[in-house]
């Protein structure tokens, strides 16, 4: 906080922050007649929505003292926003004002006694925050007198025409409020001042412990080594040391430098000879030659043959850098100075540790992609000399065509870009008839970038399917202001100006929002030509998809949402850039976060990180046995049940493909000392934080191997005799199904090798997956009598189905399909006891009586779920604590602070005394979200580190609230869905059954319309079970969990009055659609706040419904909810409609 003083001596501690929509009311109250005379009448919300930069000055109590809004064009309709530059140059002496270095003040309001001090503080903060900003202009068609504060800070612009335009024209210059720092060569006398800054903070190196080390560095300056300091008012506030002695071979081994010509440049032979005259350089070059391989020598060694050009280093590096935190935003002032020190070198490079936060100096640099084989715990940043030049953005003209063609040469879909550019030149429309606009970025008459946008015709679809209203007020943007990024190419040297490019295009095109779609790889032909995608993602915010209502369209008729909303489109991930986001900074995180396992927990963890709008994670890695989750759905593939966490459509709407690097393979080792994971195939994946969430898998069955020549029963076997791990080769017709990849492989094999035969299909397991597999086999056309469902003895307290009605219906359907069911069977032998049976032709089981012998054409294993063998060995050999599962604390930590565990793979430490609770008892998606919440304070500077728990709380495990979900297609053609609250594992007895008289149940399994609800003691839905022959609107039913029965149309009361005969029909009624809406929970919280603030101690709760004020507030809130969401809820009438 900083202190400002009023003219009368009153002091206030203040903070300048970005304005929020919640500030609107406070800002509106500060608008005075004098402000209206200068800026005109303003809609504050609209102003905040469209401003490129809006800041608010608050005191310690968060009271608003002042506000200022800045745009990239003048106030009002004085001049078209795309043509203010020639207007300014024609009428005023502002030859140095450009779109890159100029903003316009559109509103300033303040408490009168602090107006001048507030404006000075705001100007200082704005100039500090925007590196390129040099001028702030006040250009308004309103000719009222300036407020004294504005009059003191702004000076009139010199007019060039008389009479000129009737307007106010004033300017405020950086030099008067936040001058650029003075840079000069460092002297030995600066040592103590520099060490003081080092003692406070260090950015690029550890604290220098050696006495007078920096003094020696400063004293040793030469042609190749320079040091400099920056000063403010004569006080040293920063230090930098640069050198041209750069080990390029070391950098080449770790980073992809091809795009930068390896940091070499071609020189003539005579120059090369002069450069090599220095014997010291000769020795260093010779030493580097001996350290490189023959191949590297051929590619990179200097050549000196006659008539041939040679290579010379073209880079210098920053060795040490530190700056006072109060001047950190001015770090870029060093950059022009250090380039002048090396006029012959084009690249400035710097390396920083991966765990170091990205600081202000690096915002002008480009992060270089590391090689896949690199395990170096450092990042390389580079800045080309041309990056210091000013960029001009303008509409493309036909003469740009050859330059654009050269710019995009060799890029994927470059032909598509050029075709659309030609369409722009010819008709201004693309092949679909959509309006096109093309813009180029130009530096010194050279085209360095191109951006082609087109009308966003699907904005209603986007609004309904993506949460864009988390970032914009939709009603304040006209339909024609929305556009889609169609093509984007920019030279890497200018990536730090990407936001300026987007800001300029929005201004020149009269747009307010740009959207970028990323389609999954299988639909890559729909992607536009974007190079580099990272440049776009660094500027844009990822937009989360919305949960969709499944509408009964035929029943709704004309009351259904528009076809624009309900039509089915190919799924895509969406990013958004709006005017107010073009100056919104992002925090770059280079920490290498590696997730092992594409489980619901792992995907949920990555999803939350990818959707952090103000964070950009550069190194997210997923190690998965079969790569990224399949593009198939459980419903299409079958075999396994589903948790309904992620469908293929859900995954396509997440930016995982563009933000996460996927390594295909299994984890086979963890090196905790060197911090890398070894993957099958030999690849080493380095990490700073390792997240283990592999889940549990069905294990390849290992026969007990008992001799069946003598009668043997299960009771005669040794305990856990069937728990050994299979170590030999797996028979070609034995399938252990754990994911959709396994299921698709089994499906293909069955269609190719089994369907035409008469052999038996053995399904071995006693989980719901065994029953869904039987149904899949029946749907594939396998006759029921060929299918043998072999059920091992159940685990204590575990049941496939918690509802006995469902269990009975499924077993009846299995029997009706003539599937043979064998209970309490343990696998004893394969092929009569062969050590390596392949193919599998017969299997034998022990039972409670006589052994069971079956012929076998295919064996589908769904038994013995446990920790994968490779995962177990990796964990065990790395000496992480393992106690049947990976042992973690309540905060997800293992015995290694850099390794966390989550999901069913884990169990809580025994010190918690909670064997009955583990992550397996909870919703895996929620567990992943909680894991992110625990880790984010390590990376997000806006979050405070979590407090240490109190001793009495430290031994408590967290309990999560979201529902456990299970579903699938069961024998008999039943669609099954079971939603229930998390519950502890019953370790001792049979599973607890719900009391049937406590449930709300309609329908019968025989008619295929069974639905049962259970309410908890608070009359909230805690369990839902559906068994239906018709497809289930799963998304709708999942939203019922946790809802009070009164919100569901007085469900309990009406049911017990005999008014509800079919719950499926009841929940298909149009009034329910408001409950299914994804924002209904927000509306519910709003209602709770209204009721909680109006209930008083003097009024009994049962009488508060008679409170007219309260009822009016509830009614008003309901009307606002329905009106605001009318695009998705048009079936509700609102006041004024009828």
mmCIF file of N, CA and C in Angstrom, residues 258-333:
data_model
loop_
_atom_site.group_PDB
_atom_site.id
_atom_site.type_symbol
_atom_site.label_atom_id
_atom_site.label_comp_id
_atom_site.label_asym_id
_atom_site.label_seq_id
_atom_site.Cartn_x
_atom_site.Cartn_y
_atom_site.Cartn_z
ATOM 1 N N UNK A 258 16.661 -24.584 -33.720
ATOM 2 C CA UNK A 258 16.640 -24.494 -35.188
ATOM 3 C C UNK A 258 15.968 -23.216 -35.670
ATOM 4 N N UNK A 259 14.936 -22.803 -34.960
ATOM 5 C CA UNK A 259 14.191 -21.610 -35.375
ATOM 6 C C UNK A 259 15.034 -20.347 -35.256
ATOM 7 N N UNK A 260 16.143 -20.448 -34.488
ATOM 8 C CA UNK A 260 17.022 -19.298 -34.275
ATOM 9 C C UNK A 260 18.392 -19.529 -34.906
ATOM 10 N N UNK A 261 18.458 -20.490 -35.850
ATOM 11 C CA UNK A 261 19.724 -20.834 -36.519
ATOM 12 C C UNK A 261 20.805 -21.210 -35.526
ATOM 13 N N UNK A 262 20.384 -21.817 -34.417
ATOM 14 C CA UNK A 262 21.343 -22.272 -33.413
ATOM 15 C C UNK A 262 22.059 -21.141 -32.701
ATOM 16 N N UNK A 263 21.571 -19.906 -32.812
ATOM 17 C CA UNK A 263 22.223 -18.706 -32.277
ATOM 18 C C UNK A 263 23.559 -18.444 -32.968
ATOM 19 N N UNK A 264 23.667 -18.916 -34.214
ATOM 20 C CA UNK A 264 24.835 -18.607 -35.030
ATOM 21 C C UNK A 264 24.415 -17.669 -36.153
ATOM 22 N N UNK A 265 25.414 -16.985 -36.746
ATOM 23 C CA UNK A 265 25.150 -16.229 -37.959
ATOM 24 C C UNK A 265 26.316 -16.413 -38.916
ATOM 25 N N UNK A 266 26.009 -16.315 -40.212
ATOM 26 C CA UNK A 266 27.016 -16.508 -41.239
ATOM 27 C C UNK A 266 27.881 -15.251 -41.359
ATOM 28 N N UNK A 267 29.204 -15.468 -41.454
ATOM 29 C CA UNK A 267 30.139 -14.341 -41.641
ATOM 30 C C UNK A 267 31.090 -14.689 -42.767
ATOM 31 N N UNK A 268 31.720 -13.662 -43.323
ATOM 32 C CA UNK A 268 32.675 -13.873 -44.407
ATOM 33 C C UNK A 268 33.968 -14.426 -43.842
ATOM 34 N N UNK A 269 34.797 -15.007 -44.726
ATOM 35 C CA UNK A 269 36.018 -15.658 -44.280
ATOM 36 C C UNK A 269 36.995 -14.692 -43.638
ATOM 37 N N UNK A 270 37.108 -13.470 -44.182
ATOM 38 C CA UNK A 270 38.069 -12.533 -43.598
ATOM 39 C C UNK A 270 37.638 -12.110 -42.207
ATOM 40 N N UNK A 271 36.308 -11.991 -42.010
ATOM 41 C CA UNK A 271 35.814 -11.672 -40.679
ATOM 42 C C UNK A 271 36.049 -12.838 -39.732
ATOM 43 N N UNK A 272 35.899 -14.045 -40.271
ATOM 44 C CA UNK A 272 36.121 -15.219 -39.435
ATOM 45 C C UNK A 272 37.560 -15.297 -38.990
ATOM 46 N N UNK A 273 38.479 -14.977 -39.901
ATOM 47 C CA UNK A 273 39.899 -15.024 -39.548
ATOM 48 C C UNK A 273 40.214 -14.010 -38.462
ATOM 49 N N UNK A 274 39.606 -12.817 -38.585
ATOM 50 C CA UNK A 274 39.837 -11.803 -37.567
ATOM 51 C C UNK A 274 39.269 -12.217 -36.226
ATOM 52 N N UNK A 275 38.114 -12.858 -36.306
ATOM 53 C CA UNK A 275 37.478 -13.287 -35.058
ATOM 54 C C UNK A 275 38.279 -14.367 -34.367
ATOM 55 N N UNK A 276 39.028 -15.169 -35.167
ATOM 56 C CA UNK A 276 39.765 -16.283 -34.574
ATOM 57 C C UNK A 276 41.185 -15.900 -34.192
ATOM 58 N N UNK A 277 41.562 -14.639 -34.391
ATOM 59 C CA UNK A 277 42.918 -14.228 -34.065
ATOM 60 C C UNK A 277 43.185 -14.254 -32.572
ATOM 61 N N UNK A 278 42.140 -14.158 -31.816
ATOM 62 C CA UNK A 278 42.285 -14.204 -30.364
ATOM 63 C C UNK A 278 42.567 -15.646 -29.942
ATOM 64 N N UNK A 279 43.718 -15.902 -29.378
ATOM 65 C CA UNK A 279 44.108 -17.276 -29.033
ATOM 66 C C UNK A 279 43.185 -17.879 -27.995
ATOM 67 N N UNK A 280 42.684 -17.050 -27.093
ATOM 68 C CA UNK A 280 41.797 -17.599 -26.068
ATOM 69 C C UNK A 280 40.530 -18.152 -26.690
ATOM 70 N N UNK A 281 39.994 -17.421 -27.664
ATOM 71 C CA UNK A 281 38.802 -17.911 -28.339
ATOM 72 C C UNK A 281 39.100 -19.182 -29.116
ATOM 73 N N UNK A 282 40.325 -19.253 -29.700
ATOM 74 C CA UNK A 282 40.694 -20.475 -30.420
ATOM 75 C C UNK A 282 40.693 -21.676 -29.494
ATOM 76 N N UNK A 283 41.241 -21.485 -28.303
ATOM 77 C CA UNK A 283 41.315 -22.599 -27.358
ATOM 78 C C UNK A 283 39.922 -23.027 -26.911
ATOM 79 N N UNK A 284 39.063 -22.047 -26.653
ATOM 80 C CA UNK A 284 37.709 -22.400 -26.233
ATOM 81 C C UNK A 284 36.967 -23.128 -27.337
ATOM 82 N N UNK A 285 37.178 -22.676 -28.578
ATOM 83 C CA UNK A 285 36.494 -23.338 -29.687
ATOM 84 C C UNK A 285 36.985 -24.769 -29.857
ATOM 85 N N UNK A 286 38.314 -24.957 -29.686
ATOM 86 C CA UNK A 286 38.870 -26.300 -29.819
ATOM 87 C C UNK A 286 38.341 -27.216 -28.732
ATOM 88 N N UNK A 287 38.211 -26.654 -27.545
ATOM 89 C CA UNK A 287 37.694 -27.459 -26.439
ATOM 90 C C UNK A 287 36.247 -27.851 -26.700
ATOM 91 N N UNK A 288 35.447 -26.928 -27.245
ATOM 92 C CA UNK A 288 34.067 -27.253 -27.555
ATOM 93 C C UNK A 288 33.970 -28.294 -28.648
ATOM 94 N N UNK A 289 34.916 -28.249 -29.618
ATOM 95 C CA UNK A 289 34.910 -29.237 -30.692
ATOM 96 C C UNK A 289 35.124 -30.643 -30.152
ATOM 97 N N UNK A 290 36.051 -30.764 -29.214
ATOM 98 C CA UNK A 290 36.349 -32.104 -28.691
ATOM 99 C C UNK A 290 35.219 -32.655 -27.859
ATOM 100 N N UNK A 291 34.315 -31.791 -27.392
ATOM 101 C CA UNK A 291 33.212 -32.256 -26.544
ATOM 102 C C UNK A 291 31.975 -32.612 -27.342
ATOM 103 N N UNK A 292 31.990 -32.414 -28.629
ATOM 104 C CA UNK A 292 30.800 -32.709 -29.436
ATOM 105 C C UNK A 292 31.005 -33.971 -30.233
ATOM 106 N N UNK A 293 29.904 -34.586 -30.613
ATOM 107 C CA UNK A 293 29.952 -35.797 -31.425
ATOM 108 C C UNK A 293 30.310 -35.449 -32.852
ATOM 109 N N UNK A 294 30.639 -36.485 -33.656
ATOM 110 C CA UNK A 294 30.975 -36.262 -35.052
ATOM 111 C C UNK A 294 29.834 -35.592 -35.788
ATOM 112 N N UNK A 295 28.622 -36.020 -35.481
ATOM 113 C CA UNK A 295 27.461 -35.440 -36.158
ATOM 114 C C UNK A 295 27.336 -33.959 -35.847
ATOM 115 N N UNK A 296 27.513 -33.631 -34.554
ATOM 116 C CA UNK A 296 27.415 -32.227 -34.178
ATOM 117 C C UNK A 296 28.523 -31.414 -34.824
ATOM 118 N N UNK A 297 29.727 -32.018 -34.942
ATOM 119 C CA UNK A 297 30.816 -31.298 -35.592
ATOM 120 C C UNK A 297 30.460 -30.980 -37.036
ATOM 121 N N UNK A 298 29.857 -31.962 -37.717
ATOM 122 C CA UNK A 298 29.497 -31.746 -39.106
ATOM 123 C C UNK A 298 28.474 -30.632 -39.238
ATOM 124 N N UNK A 299 27.555 -30.552 -38.248
ATOM 125 C CA UNK A 299 26.472 -29.581 -38.349
ATOM 126 C C UNK A 299 26.887 -28.195 -37.881
ATOM 127 N N UNK A 300 27.748 -28.105 -36.823
ATOM 128 C CA UNK A 300 27.885 -26.832 -36.138
ATOM 129 C C UNK A 300 29.311 -26.288 -36.053
ATOM 130 N N UNK A 301 30.335 -27.085 -36.325
ATOM 131 C CA UNK A 301 31.702 -26.610 -36.181
ATOM 132 C C UNK A 301 32.003 -25.519 -37.207
ATOM 133 N N UNK A 302 32.779 -24.543 -36.815
ATOM 134 C CA UNK A 302 33.126 -23.473 -37.746
ATOM 135 C C UNK A 302 33.902 -24.025 -38.922
ATOM 136 N N UNK A 303 33.590 -23.553 -40.107
ATOM 137 C CA UNK A 303 34.304 -23.961 -41.317
ATOM 138 C C UNK A 303 35.086 -22.777 -41.857
ATOM 139 N N UNK A 304 36.286 -23.020 -42.323
ATOM 140 C CA UNK A 304 37.153 -21.919 -42.761
ATOM 141 C C UNK A 304 37.692 -22.129 -44.159
ATOM 142 N N UNK A 305 37.075 -23.031 -44.947
ATOM 143 C CA UNK A 305 37.555 -23.268 -46.304
ATOM 144 C C UNK A 305 37.381 -22.047 -47.180
ATOM 145 N N UNK A 306 38.233 -21.990 -48.222
ATOM 146 C CA UNK A 306 38.205 -20.851 -49.129
ATOM 147 C C UNK A 306 36.866 -20.777 -49.843
ATOM 148 N N UNK A 307 36.331 -19.547 -49.940
ATOM 149 C CA UNK A 307 35.100 -19.341 -50.674
ATOM 150 C C UNK A 307 33.868 -19.807 -49.927
ATOM 151 N N UNK A 308 34.013 -20.196 -48.653
ATOM 152 C CA UNK A 308 32.862 -20.672 -47.876
ATOM 153 C C UNK A 308 32.635 -19.738 -46.695
ATOM 154 N N UNK A 309 31.350 -19.562 -46.332
ATOM 155 C CA UNK A 309 31.038 -18.736 -45.178
ATOM 156 C C UNK A 309 31.224 -19.535 -43.901
ATOM 157 N N UNK A 310 31.401 -18.837 -42.815
ATOM 158 C CA UNK A 310 31.606 -19.473 -41.524
ATOM 159 C C UNK A 310 30.508 -19.061 -40.565
ATOM 160 N N UNK A 311 30.452 -19.746 -39.431
ATOM 161 C CA UNK A 311 29.449 -19.451 -38.418
ATOM 162 C C UNK A 311 30.099 -18.797 -37.215
ATOM 163 N N UNK A 312 29.380 -17.825 -36.677
ATOM 164 C CA UNK A 312 29.871 -17.099 -35.509
ATOM 165 C C UNK A 312 28.744 -16.974 -34.504
ATOM 166 N N UNK A 313 29.099 -17.019 -33.251
ATOM 167 C CA UNK A 313 28.088 -16.873 -32.208
ATOM 168 C C UNK A 313 27.336 -15.562 -32.396
ATOM 169 N N UNK A 314 26.017 -15.639 -32.202
ATOM 170 C CA UNK A 314 25.166 -14.464 -32.437
ATOM 171 C C UNK A 314 24.326 -14.152 -31.209
ATOM 172 N N UNK A 315 24.844 -14.487 -30.023
ATOM 173 C CA UNK A 315 24.044 -14.307 -28.810
ATOM 174 C C UNK A 315 24.918 -13.862 -27.643
ATOM 175 N N UNK A 316 24.326 -13.113 -26.776
ATOM 176 C CA UNK A 316 24.941 -12.823 -25.475
ATOM 177 C C UNK A 316 23.927 -13.193 -24.396
ATOM 178 N N UNK A 317 24.377 -13.417 -23.195
ATOM 179 C CA UNK A 317 23.478 -13.892 -22.148
ATOM 180 C C UNK A 317 23.542 -12.995 -20.916
ATOM 181 N N UNK A 318 22.453 -13.001 -20.189
ATOM 182 C CA UNK A 318 22.375 -12.301 -18.906
ATOM 183 C C UNK A 318 22.872 -13.259 -17.831
ATOM 184 N N UNK A 319 23.937 -12.880 -17.147
ATOM 185 C CA UNK A 319 24.487 -13.730 -16.093
ATOM 186 C C UNK A 319 23.803 -13.487 -14.752
ATOM 187 N N UNK A 320 23.765 -12.224 -14.364
ATOM 188 C CA UNK A 320 23.156 -11.854 -13.092
ATOM 189 C C UNK A 320 22.190 -10.701 -13.319
ATOM 190 N N UNK A 321 21.096 -10.749 -12.605
ATOM 191 C CA UNK A 321 20.128 -9.661 -12.707
ATOM 192 C C UNK A 321 19.364 -9.566 -11.394
ATOM 193 N N UNK A 322 19.226 -8.354 -10.894
ATOM 194 C CA UNK A 322 18.410 -8.125 -9.712
ATOM 195 C C UNK A 322 17.921 -6.684 -9.759
ATOM 196 N N UNK A 323 16.700 -6.465 -9.230
ATOM 197 C CA UNK A 323 16.126 -5.120 -9.230
ATOM 198 C C UNK A 323 15.229 -4.975 -8.021
ATOM 199 N N UNK A 324 15.191 -3.810 -7.486
ATOM 200 C CA UNK A 324 14.336 -3.522 -6.338
ATOM 201 C C UNK A 324 12.880 -3.826 -6.702
ATOM 202 N N UNK A 325 12.160 -4.479 -5.795
ATOM 203 C CA UNK A 325 10.795 -4.911 -6.101
ATOM 204 C C UNK A 325 9.871 -3.746 -6.435
ATOM 205 N N UNK A 326 10.174 -2.546 -5.940
ATOM 206 C CA UNK A 326 9.342 -1.395 -6.244
ATOM 207 C C UNK A 326 9.512 -0.909 -7.674
ATOM 208 N N UNK A 327 10.570 -1.391 -8.344
ATOM 209 C CA UNK A 327 10.837 -0.968 -9.720
ATOM 210 C C UNK A 327 10.842 -2.161 -10.674
ATOM 211 N N UNK A 328 10.330 -3.281 -10.216
ATOM 212 C CA UNK A 328 10.424 -4.504 -11.008
ATOM 213 C C UNK A 328 9.732 -4.370 -12.359
ATOM 214 N N UNK A 329 8.622 -3.639 -12.405
ATOM 215 C CA UNK A 329 7.913 -3.487 -13.678
ATOM 216 C C UNK A 329 8.723 -2.685 -14.696
ATOM 217 N N UNK A 330 9.777 -2.013 -14.247
ATOM 218 C CA UNK A 330 10.625 -1.244 -15.160
ATOM 219 C C UNK A 330 11.858 -2.038 -15.576
ATOM 220 N N UNK A 331 11.854 -3.341 -15.353
ATOM 221 C CA UNK A 331 13.010 -4.167 -15.709
ATOM 222 C C UNK A 331 13.356 -4.049 -17.181
ATOM 223 N N UNK A 332 12.325 -3.886 -18.033
ATOM 224 C CA UNK A 332 12.555 -3.833 -19.479
ATOM 225 C C UNK A 332 13.389 -2.632 -19.891
ATOM 226 N N UNK A 333 13.571 -1.640 -19.018
ATOM 227 C CA UNK A 333 14.397 -0.487 -19.370
ATOM 228 C C UNK A 333 15.840 -0.888 -19.629
#
